[in-house]
Amino acid sequence: MCKTFQAAELRAQVTAVLVACGSSPEEAETVAANLVLANLSGHDSHGVGMLPRYVDAVLEGGLKPNHSVQLVLDTGSLLTLDGQRGYGQIVGEQAMALGISRAKTHGSCIMTLANAHHLGRIGHFAEMAVAQGLVSLHFVNVLSRPVVAPFGGADGRYGTNPCCIGVPLKGREPFVLDFATSRMAQGKMRVAHNEGRRVEPGMLIDEHGQPSTDPGVVVVPQSNGLFGALLAFGEHKGYGLAVACELLGGALTGGGTWHQSCNPDVRAVVNGMLTILIDPVRLGAQAAFEQEAQAFIDWLTAGPVAPGFDAVQIAGGPECTYRKQRLADGIAVDAQTWQEMVAAGHKVGVTLPN
């Protein structure tokens, strides 16, 4: 049984828990709005279901409320930033605001962000950039429990390492390609497990390295105390992109890569992100860029529609559709996730409706 909430109601409840957890009202409202926006966009994996983990991370000391991004190095169009373990929704937006300003001034900006707590849906940052007419590229690594097996490997060795590309399209919704390099995001496995669903074959291996369709193998410890692992999308190709994200988002940013034993009880999720921002206006390509991008998207969408689809799909389109639907109909939260959120509220003295 699911509970359904209007977006404003859900934001208020999450905000109350975050304030009780030590955040200023302004910070809590921003983080809550970001989480609810993920739900509205159809990405429940990055939505309010993350609240229990955030509360635990604050209580254990791995997530630090009211911390801002720190400028470490500034050469104009190159920025080195440290998130100081602050909320990723906060330090990520602060970093993007700096990067967007520099790209507008210099035509481009290359920016590294290390030590940010969970950045959430990376597409949010691409949407910030495309709203200002900029192209953006993001490569992210994840320092938490390693949940993805390398190609040819039989246990988890790295994180879901998302990649995101945003491109503004004149007169239409932007192209925002945002995906985990695993076949499915870890958060989507948590949602499937909470809802009691199996997943399609080819997504997972169990703690013995054998194929599985049970999302619980990567959500809760198995009988031997070990976890299973997600598989990379596209076999060696997705795996290669995941490694690139680890090297660019982790090694190049200075935030670090995963190469250590894991304590599964640690709840903090730490991200590093390399961001590249390009202003087509300053590149001198604005007119041709707009014309060719529009022509190509028109060419794609004018083609025949495959059985089972209403239209040819373009990255970013499903999120827009979800937002319209869920703003009107509300956001459904499964019973298990809601009970986890209620329990998180109790830890900090907030009673959510049961």
Short mmCIF file of C-alpha atoms in Angstrom, two decimals:
data_model
loop_
_atom_site.label_atom_id
_atom_site.label_comp_id
_atom_site.label_asym_id
_atom_site.label_seq_id
_atom_site.Cartn_x
_atom_site.Cartn_y
_atom_site.Cartn_z
CA MET A 1 0.00 0.00 0.00
CA CYS A 2 1.38 3.40 -1.01
CA LYS A 3 0.78 6.78 0.55
CA THR A 4 0.25 9.67 -1.87
CA PHE A 5 1.38 13.21 -1.08
CA GLN A 6 1.22 16.53 -2.82
CA ALA A 7 4.67 17.95 -3.47
CA ALA A 8 4.31 20.86 -1.02
CA GLU A 9 3.19 18.55 1.79
CA LEU A 10 6.12 16.19 1.23
CA ARG A 11 8.60 19.09 1.11
CA ALA A 12 7.31 20.41 4.45
CA GLN A 13 7.65 17.01 6.15
CA VAL A 14 11.18 16.41 4.87
CA THR A 15 12.16 19.97 5.80
CA ALA A 16 10.99 19.43 9.38
CA VAL A 17 13.17 16.34 9.77
CA LEU A 18 16.22 18.06 8.27
CA VAL A 19 15.85 21.07 10.56
CA ALA A 20 15.62 18.74 13.56
CA CYS A 21 18.78 17.07 12.24
CA GLY A 22 20.70 20.34 12.50
CA SER A 23 20.19 22.17 9.20
CA SER A 24 19.18 25.81 8.99
CA PRO A 25 15.63 26.29 7.68
CA GLU A 26 17.03 27.59 4.38
CA GLU A 27 19.31 24.60 3.91
CA ALA A 28 16.58 22.15 4.88
CA GLU A 29 14.13 23.71 2.41
CA THR A 30 16.65 23.53 -0.43
CA VAL A 31 17.55 19.88 0.24
CA ALA A 32 13.89 18.91 0.65
CA ALA A 33 12.94 20.69 -2.58
CA ASN A 34 15.70 18.85 -4.44
CA LEU A 35 14.62 15.45 -3.12
CA VAL A 36 10.96 16.07 -3.95
CA LEU A 37 11.93 17.31 -7.42
CA ALA A 38 13.64 13.96 -8.01
CA ASN A 39 10.38 12.20 -7.11
CA LEU A 40 8.41 14.55 -9.34
CA SER A 41 10.83 13.75 -12.17
CA GLY A 42 10.19 10.02 -11.85
CA HIS A 43 13.48 9.25 -10.05
CA ASP A 44 12.22 7.93 -6.73
CA SER A 45 15.64 6.38 -6.20
CA HIS A 46 17.05 9.88 -5.60
CA GLY A 47 14.02 11.32 -3.87
CA VAL A 48 12.66 11.46 -0.34
CA GLY A 49 13.56 7.81 0.24
CA MET A 50 17.13 9.04 0.79
CA LEU A 51 16.06 10.90 3.96
CA PRO A 52 16.69 7.98 6.37
CA ARG A 53 20.21 7.58 5.05
CA TYR A 54 20.88 11.31 5.35
CA VAL A 55 19.70 11.33 8.97
CA ASP A 56 21.93 8.37 9.79
CA ALA A 57 24.88 10.01 8.02
CA VAL A 58 24.46 13.21 10.06
CA LEU A 59 24.19 11.26 13.31
CA GLU A 60 27.35 9.27 12.52
CA GLY A 61 29.25 12.44 11.52
CA GLY A 62 29.80 11.69 7.84
CA LEU A 63 27.40 14.41 6.63
CA LYS A 64 27.85 17.92 8.01
CA PRO A 65 24.86 20.28 7.99
CA ASN A 66 25.33 23.96 7.18
CA HIS A 67 28.65 23.51 5.39
CA SER A 68 29.33 25.44 2.17
CA VAL A 69 31.55 24.77 -0.79
CA GLN A 70 35.16 25.90 -0.32
CA LEU A 71 37.15 27.48 -3.13
CA VAL A 72 40.56 25.78 -3.15
CA LEU A 73 42.02 27.03 -6.46
CA ASP A 74 40.79 29.68 -8.88
CA THR A 75 42.48 30.47 -12.20
CA GLY A 76 39.43 32.05 -13.82
CA SER A 77 38.11 29.29 -16.06
CA LEU A 78 39.49 26.52 -13.84
CA LEU A 79 38.02 25.96 -10.38
CA THR A 80 38.98 23.47 -7.68
CA LEU A 81 36.29 23.13 -5.02
CA ASP A 82 35.80 21.16 -1.81
CA GLY A 83 32.33 20.27 -0.57
CA GLN A 84 33.51 19.78 3.05
CA ARG A 85 31.03 16.87 3.45
CA GLY A 86 28.11 19.30 3.20
CA TYR A 87 24.78 18.31 1.68
CA GLY A 88 25.43 17.65 -2.01
CA GLN A 89 22.22 19.47 -2.92
CA ILE A 90 23.72 22.59 -1.30
CA VAL A 91 27.39 22.46 -2.26
CA GLY A 92 26.48 21.15 -5.72
CA GLU A 93 24.25 24.15 -6.43
CA GLN A 94 26.88 26.52 -5.03
CA ALA A 95 29.54 24.94 -7.25
CA MET A 96 27.32 25.16 -10.32
CA ALA A 97 26.54 28.83 -9.66
CA LEU A 98 30.27 29.56 -9.62
CA GLY A 99 30.95 27.49 -12.72
CA ILE A 100 28.07 29.01 -14.68
CA SER A 101 29.28 32.52 -13.87
CA ARG A 102 32.81 31.68 -15.04
CA ALA A 103 31.58 30.02 -18.24
CA LYS A 104 29.58 33.15 -19.04
CA THR A 105 32.69 35.26 -18.49
CA HIS A 106 35.35 33.09 -20.14
CA GLY A 107 33.31 30.97 -22.54
CA SER A 108 34.02 27.77 -20.65
CA CYS A 109 34.77 26.46 -17.19
CA ILE A 110 36.34 23.23 -15.99
CA MET A 111 35.47 22.61 -12.37
CA THR A 112 36.30 19.86 -9.90
CA LEU A 113 34.24 19.27 -6.77
CA ALA A 114 35.54 16.86 -4.11
CA ASN A 115 34.13 15.66 -0.79
CA ALA A 116 30.49 16.47 -1.41
CA HIS A 117 27.96 14.34 0.40
CA HIS A 118 25.48 12.61 -1.91
CA LEU A 119 24.85 14.98 -4.84
CA GLY A 120 21.53 13.35 -5.66
CA ARG A 121 20.17 13.53 -9.20
CA ILE A 122 23.02 14.90 -11.34
CA GLY A 123 20.51 15.95 -14.00
CA HIS A 124 19.48 18.77 -11.67
CA PHE A 125 22.88 20.40 -12.16
CA ALA A 126 22.72 19.95 -15.92
CA GLU A 127 19.28 21.61 -15.85
CA MET A 128 20.82 24.59 -14.02
CA ALA A 129 23.39 24.94 -16.82
CA VAL A 130 21.07 24.52 -19.81
CA ALA A 131 18.68 27.07 -18.28
CA GLN A 132 21.54 29.56 -18.80
CA GLY A 133 22.17 28.38 -22.37
CA LEU A 134 25.24 26.33 -21.49
CA VAL A 135 26.31 22.84 -22.48
CA SER A 136 27.37 20.78 -19.45
CA LEU A 137 29.18 17.48 -18.93
CA HIS A 138 29.45 15.76 -15.56
CA PHE A 139 31.52 12.74 -14.46
CA VAL A 140 30.86 11.50 -10.92
CA ASN A 141 32.29 8.84 -8.64
CA VAL A 142 30.71 7.39 -5.51
CA LEU A 143 32.57 6.60 -2.28
CA SER A 144 30.26 4.35 -0.30
CA ARG A 145 29.83 0.59 -0.26
CA PRO A 146 31.16 -0.68 -3.64
CA VAL A 147 28.09 -2.07 -5.34
CA VAL A 148 29.06 -2.63 -9.00
CA ALA A 149 31.15 -5.51 -10.32
CA PRO A 150 33.88 -4.81 -12.89
CA PHE A 151 33.51 -6.47 -16.29
CA GLY A 152 34.66 -10.04 -15.73
CA GLY A 153 34.52 -9.64 -11.93
CA ALA A 154 32.30 -11.38 -9.39
CA ASP A 155 31.95 -8.86 -6.56
CA GLY A 156 31.37 -5.11 -6.08
CA ARG A 157 34.47 -2.96 -6.60
CA TYR A 158 33.14 0.56 -7.30
CA GLY A 159 29.99 2.68 -7.19
CA THR A 160 27.22 3.44 -9.67
CA ASN A 161 29.33 6.35 -11.01
CA PRO A 162 26.83 8.50 -12.93
CA CYS A 163 27.51 10.42 -16.13
CA CYS A 164 25.39 13.35 -17.29
CA ILE A 165 25.30 15.58 -20.38
CA GLY A 166 23.03 18.60 -20.77
CA VAL A 167 22.43 20.43 -24.06
CA PRO A 168 20.06 23.41 -24.45
CA LEU A 169 17.62 23.17 -27.35
CA LYS A 170 16.04 26.40 -28.53
CA GLY A 171 12.27 26.43 -28.35
CA ARG A 172 11.92 23.02 -26.70
CA GLU A 173 12.82 21.08 -23.58
CA PRO A 174 16.59 20.54 -23.20
CA PHE A 175 18.44 17.32 -23.86
CA VAL A 176 19.46 16.01 -20.42
CA LEU A 177 21.12 12.60 -20.47
CA ASP A 178 21.59 11.43 -16.87
CA PHE A 179 22.36 7.82 -16.03
CA ALA A 180 24.18 5.52 -13.68
CA THR A 181 26.84 3.42 -15.37
CA SER A 182 25.37 0.34 -13.69
CA ARG A 183 22.43 -1.28 -15.47
CA MET A 184 20.19 0.15 -12.79
CA ALA A 185 20.88 2.69 -10.05
CA GLN A 186 21.41 1.32 -6.54
CA GLY A 187 18.55 3.50 -5.31
CA LYS A 188 16.18 1.85 -7.78
CA MET A 189 17.16 -1.51 -6.27
CA ARG A 190 16.27 -0.14 -2.83
CA VAL A 191 12.89 0.96 -4.16
CA ALA A 192 12.28 -2.43 -5.82
CA HIS A 193 13.27 -4.24 -2.60
CA ASN A 194 10.98 -2.06 -0.51
CA GLU A 195 8.12 -2.69 -2.92
CA GLY A 196 8.73 -6.44 -2.90
CA ARG A 197 9.50 -6.61 -6.64
CA ARG A 198 12.01 -8.75 -8.52
CA VAL A 199 14.08 -7.12 -11.26
CA GLU A 200 14.78 -8.24 -14.79
CA PRO A 201 17.50 -10.84 -15.40
CA GLY A 202 20.94 -9.50 -16.26
CA MET A 203 20.99 -6.70 -13.66
CA LEU A 204 22.55 -8.44 -10.66
CA ILE A 205 24.82 -11.11 -9.31
CA ASP A 206 24.41 -12.51 -5.81
CA GLU A 207 27.02 -12.76 -3.06
CA HIS A 208 28.39 -15.90 -4.75
CA GLY A 209 28.79 -14.19 -8.11
CA GLN A 210 25.77 -15.96 -9.60
CA PRO A 211 22.97 -14.24 -11.59
CA SER A 212 20.04 -13.06 -9.47
CA THR A 213 16.76 -11.15 -9.87
CA ASP A 214 16.41 -10.38 -6.13
CA PRO A 215 17.25 -6.69 -5.49
CA GLY A 216 17.74 -7.53 -1.82
CA VAL A 217 21.17 -9.01 -2.59
CA VAL A 218 22.54 -5.47 -3.01
CA VAL A 219 20.35 -3.82 -0.33
CA VAL A 220 20.71 -6.01 2.79
CA PRO A 221 23.53 -8.34 3.89
CA GLN A 222 23.01 -11.94 2.83
CA SER A 223 23.40 -15.07 4.97
CA ASN A 224 27.19 -14.91 4.88
CA GLY A 225 27.24 -11.17 5.67
CA LEU A 226 28.26 -10.33 2.11
CA PHE A 227 26.39 -8.44 -0.59
CA GLY A 228 25.81 -9.17 -4.23
CA ALA A 229 26.62 -6.61 -6.93
CA LEU A 230 25.08 -4.67 -9.78
CA LEU A 231 26.41 -5.16 -13.30
CA ALA A 232 27.56 -2.39 -15.62
CA PHE A 233 25.33 -1.45 -18.54
CA GLY A 234 26.62 -2.34 -21.99
CA GLU A 235 29.13 -4.88 -20.67
CA HIS A 236 32.70 -3.63 -21.29
CA LYS A 237 31.52 -0.27 -22.70
CA GLY A 238 29.54 0.82 -19.67
CA TYR A 239 32.26 -0.57 -17.43
CA GLY A 240 34.84 1.53 -19.27
CA LEU A 241 32.74 4.66 -18.79
CA ALA A 242 32.36 3.84 -15.09
CA VAL A 243 36.13 3.61 -14.72
CA ALA A 244 36.47 6.95 -16.51
CA CYS A 245 34.01 8.47 -14.02
CA GLU A 246 36.06 7.07 -11.13
CA LEU A 247 39.29 8.47 -12.54
CA LEU A 248 37.82 11.87 -13.46
CA GLY A 249 35.34 12.30 -10.61
CA GLY A 250 37.58 10.71 -7.97
CA ALA A 251 41.27 10.87 -8.86
CA LEU A 252 41.30 14.15 -10.82
CA THR A 253 39.15 16.01 -8.28
CA GLY A 254 41.34 14.92 -5.38
CA GLY A 255 38.37 13.34 -3.65
CA GLY A 256 39.82 9.84 -3.95
CA THR A 257 38.91 6.56 -5.61
CA TRP A 258 37.62 3.32 -4.13
CA HIS A 259 40.38 0.86 -3.20
CA GLN A 260 39.75 -0.22 0.37
CA SER A 261 37.80 -2.69 2.47
CA CYS A 262 34.22 -1.69 3.19
CA ASN A 263 32.36 -1.04 6.43
CA PRO A 264 28.73 -1.64 5.39
CA ASP A 265 27.45 0.16 8.48
CA VAL A 266 28.80 3.56 7.35
CA ARG A 267 25.88 5.53 5.92
CA ALA A 268 27.61 8.54 4.38
CA VAL A 269 27.79 8.70 0.56
CA VAL A 270 30.60 10.91 -0.75
CA ASN A 271 30.77 12.12 -4.35
CA GLY A 272 33.43 13.76 -6.48
CA MET A 273 32.41 15.46 -9.72
CA LEU A 274 34.24 16.83 -12.73
CA THR A 275 32.09 19.39 -14.55
CA ILE A 276 32.80 20.97 -17.95
CA LEU A 277 30.68 23.96 -18.98
CA ILE A 278 30.68 25.48 -22.49
CA ASP A 279 28.96 28.65 -23.70
CA PRO A 280 28.03 28.25 -27.41
CA VAL A 281 27.70 32.04 -27.71
CA ARG A 282 31.33 32.62 -26.71
CA LEU A 283 32.36 29.71 -28.93
CA GLY A 284 30.95 31.62 -31.89
CA ALA A 285 28.72 28.70 -32.82
CA GLN A 286 25.37 29.75 -31.41
CA ALA A 287 23.38 30.16 -34.63
CA ALA A 288 24.68 27.00 -36.29
CA PHE A 289 24.39 25.09 -33.03
CA GLU A 290 20.74 26.02 -32.55
CA GLN A 291 19.86 25.29 -36.17
CA GLU A 292 21.62 21.93 -36.38
CA ALA A 293 20.48 20.74 -32.95
CA GLN A 294 16.88 21.57 -33.77
CA ALA A 295 17.10 19.93 -37.20
CA PHE A 296 18.53 16.73 -35.75
CA ILE A 297 15.93 16.44 -32.99
CA ASP A 298 13.18 17.08 -35.56
CA TRP A 299 14.68 14.35 -37.76
CA LEU A 300 14.71 11.88 -34.87
CA THR A 301 11.17 12.55 -33.73
CA ALA A 302 9.75 12.51 -37.28
CA GLY A 303 10.61 8.85 -37.70
CA PRO A 304 8.17 5.96 -37.29
CA VAL A 305 7.22 5.07 -33.71
CA ALA A 306 8.03 1.56 -32.51
CA PRO A 307 5.30 -0.71 -31.13
CA GLY A 308 4.66 -0.05 -27.46
CA PHE A 309 5.76 3.60 -27.60
CA ASP A 310 3.71 6.79 -27.95
CA ALA A 311 6.56 8.74 -29.53
CA VAL A 312 10.28 8.64 -30.26
CA GLN A 313 12.05 9.30 -26.95
CA ILE A 314 14.56 12.09 -26.29
CA ALA A 315 16.58 12.26 -23.05
CA GLY A 316 14.91 14.65 -20.63
CA GLY A 317 11.46 14.15 -22.07
CA PRO A 318 10.26 11.48 -19.63
CA GLU A 319 11.19 13.68 -16.66
CA CYS A 320 9.04 16.52 -18.02
CA THR A 321 6.10 14.14 -18.48
CA TYR A 322 6.49 12.76 -14.95
CA ARG A 323 6.58 16.25 -13.46
CA LYS A 324 3.28 17.20 -15.05
CA GLN A 325 1.63 13.97 -13.96
CA ARG A 326 2.92 13.95 -10.39
CA LEU A 327 2.28 17.63 -9.78
CA ALA A 328 -1.34 16.93 -10.66
CA ASP A 329 -1.80 13.46 -9.15
CA GLY A 330 0.65 13.54 -6.24
CA ILE A 331 3.74 11.52 -5.36
CA ALA A 332 3.28 7.91 -4.28
CA VAL A 333 5.63 6.63 -1.55
CA ASP A 334 5.60 2.88 -0.87
CA ALA A 335 4.73 1.74 2.66
CA GLN A 336 8.20 0.42 3.52
CA THR A 337 9.95 3.62 2.43
CA TRP A 338 7.47 5.74 4.37
CA GLN A 339 7.98 3.68 7.53
CA GLU A 340 11.75 4.16 7.14
CA MET A 341 11.15 7.91 6.88
CA VAL A 342 8.91 7.86 9.97
CA ALA A 343 11.64 6.00 11.87
CA ALA A 344 14.23 8.55 10.71
CA GLY A 345 12.01 11.34 12.03
CA HIS A 346 11.74 9.64 15.41
CA LYS A 347 15.55 9.55 15.68
CA VAL A 348 15.59 13.36 15.72
CA GLY A 349 12.33 13.95 17.58
CA VAL A 350 9.98 14.57 14.66
CA THR A 351 6.70 12.67 14.32
CA LEU A 352 5.60 12.15 10.73
CA PRO A 353 2.03 10.96 10.08
CA ASN A 354 1.93 7.17 10.25
#
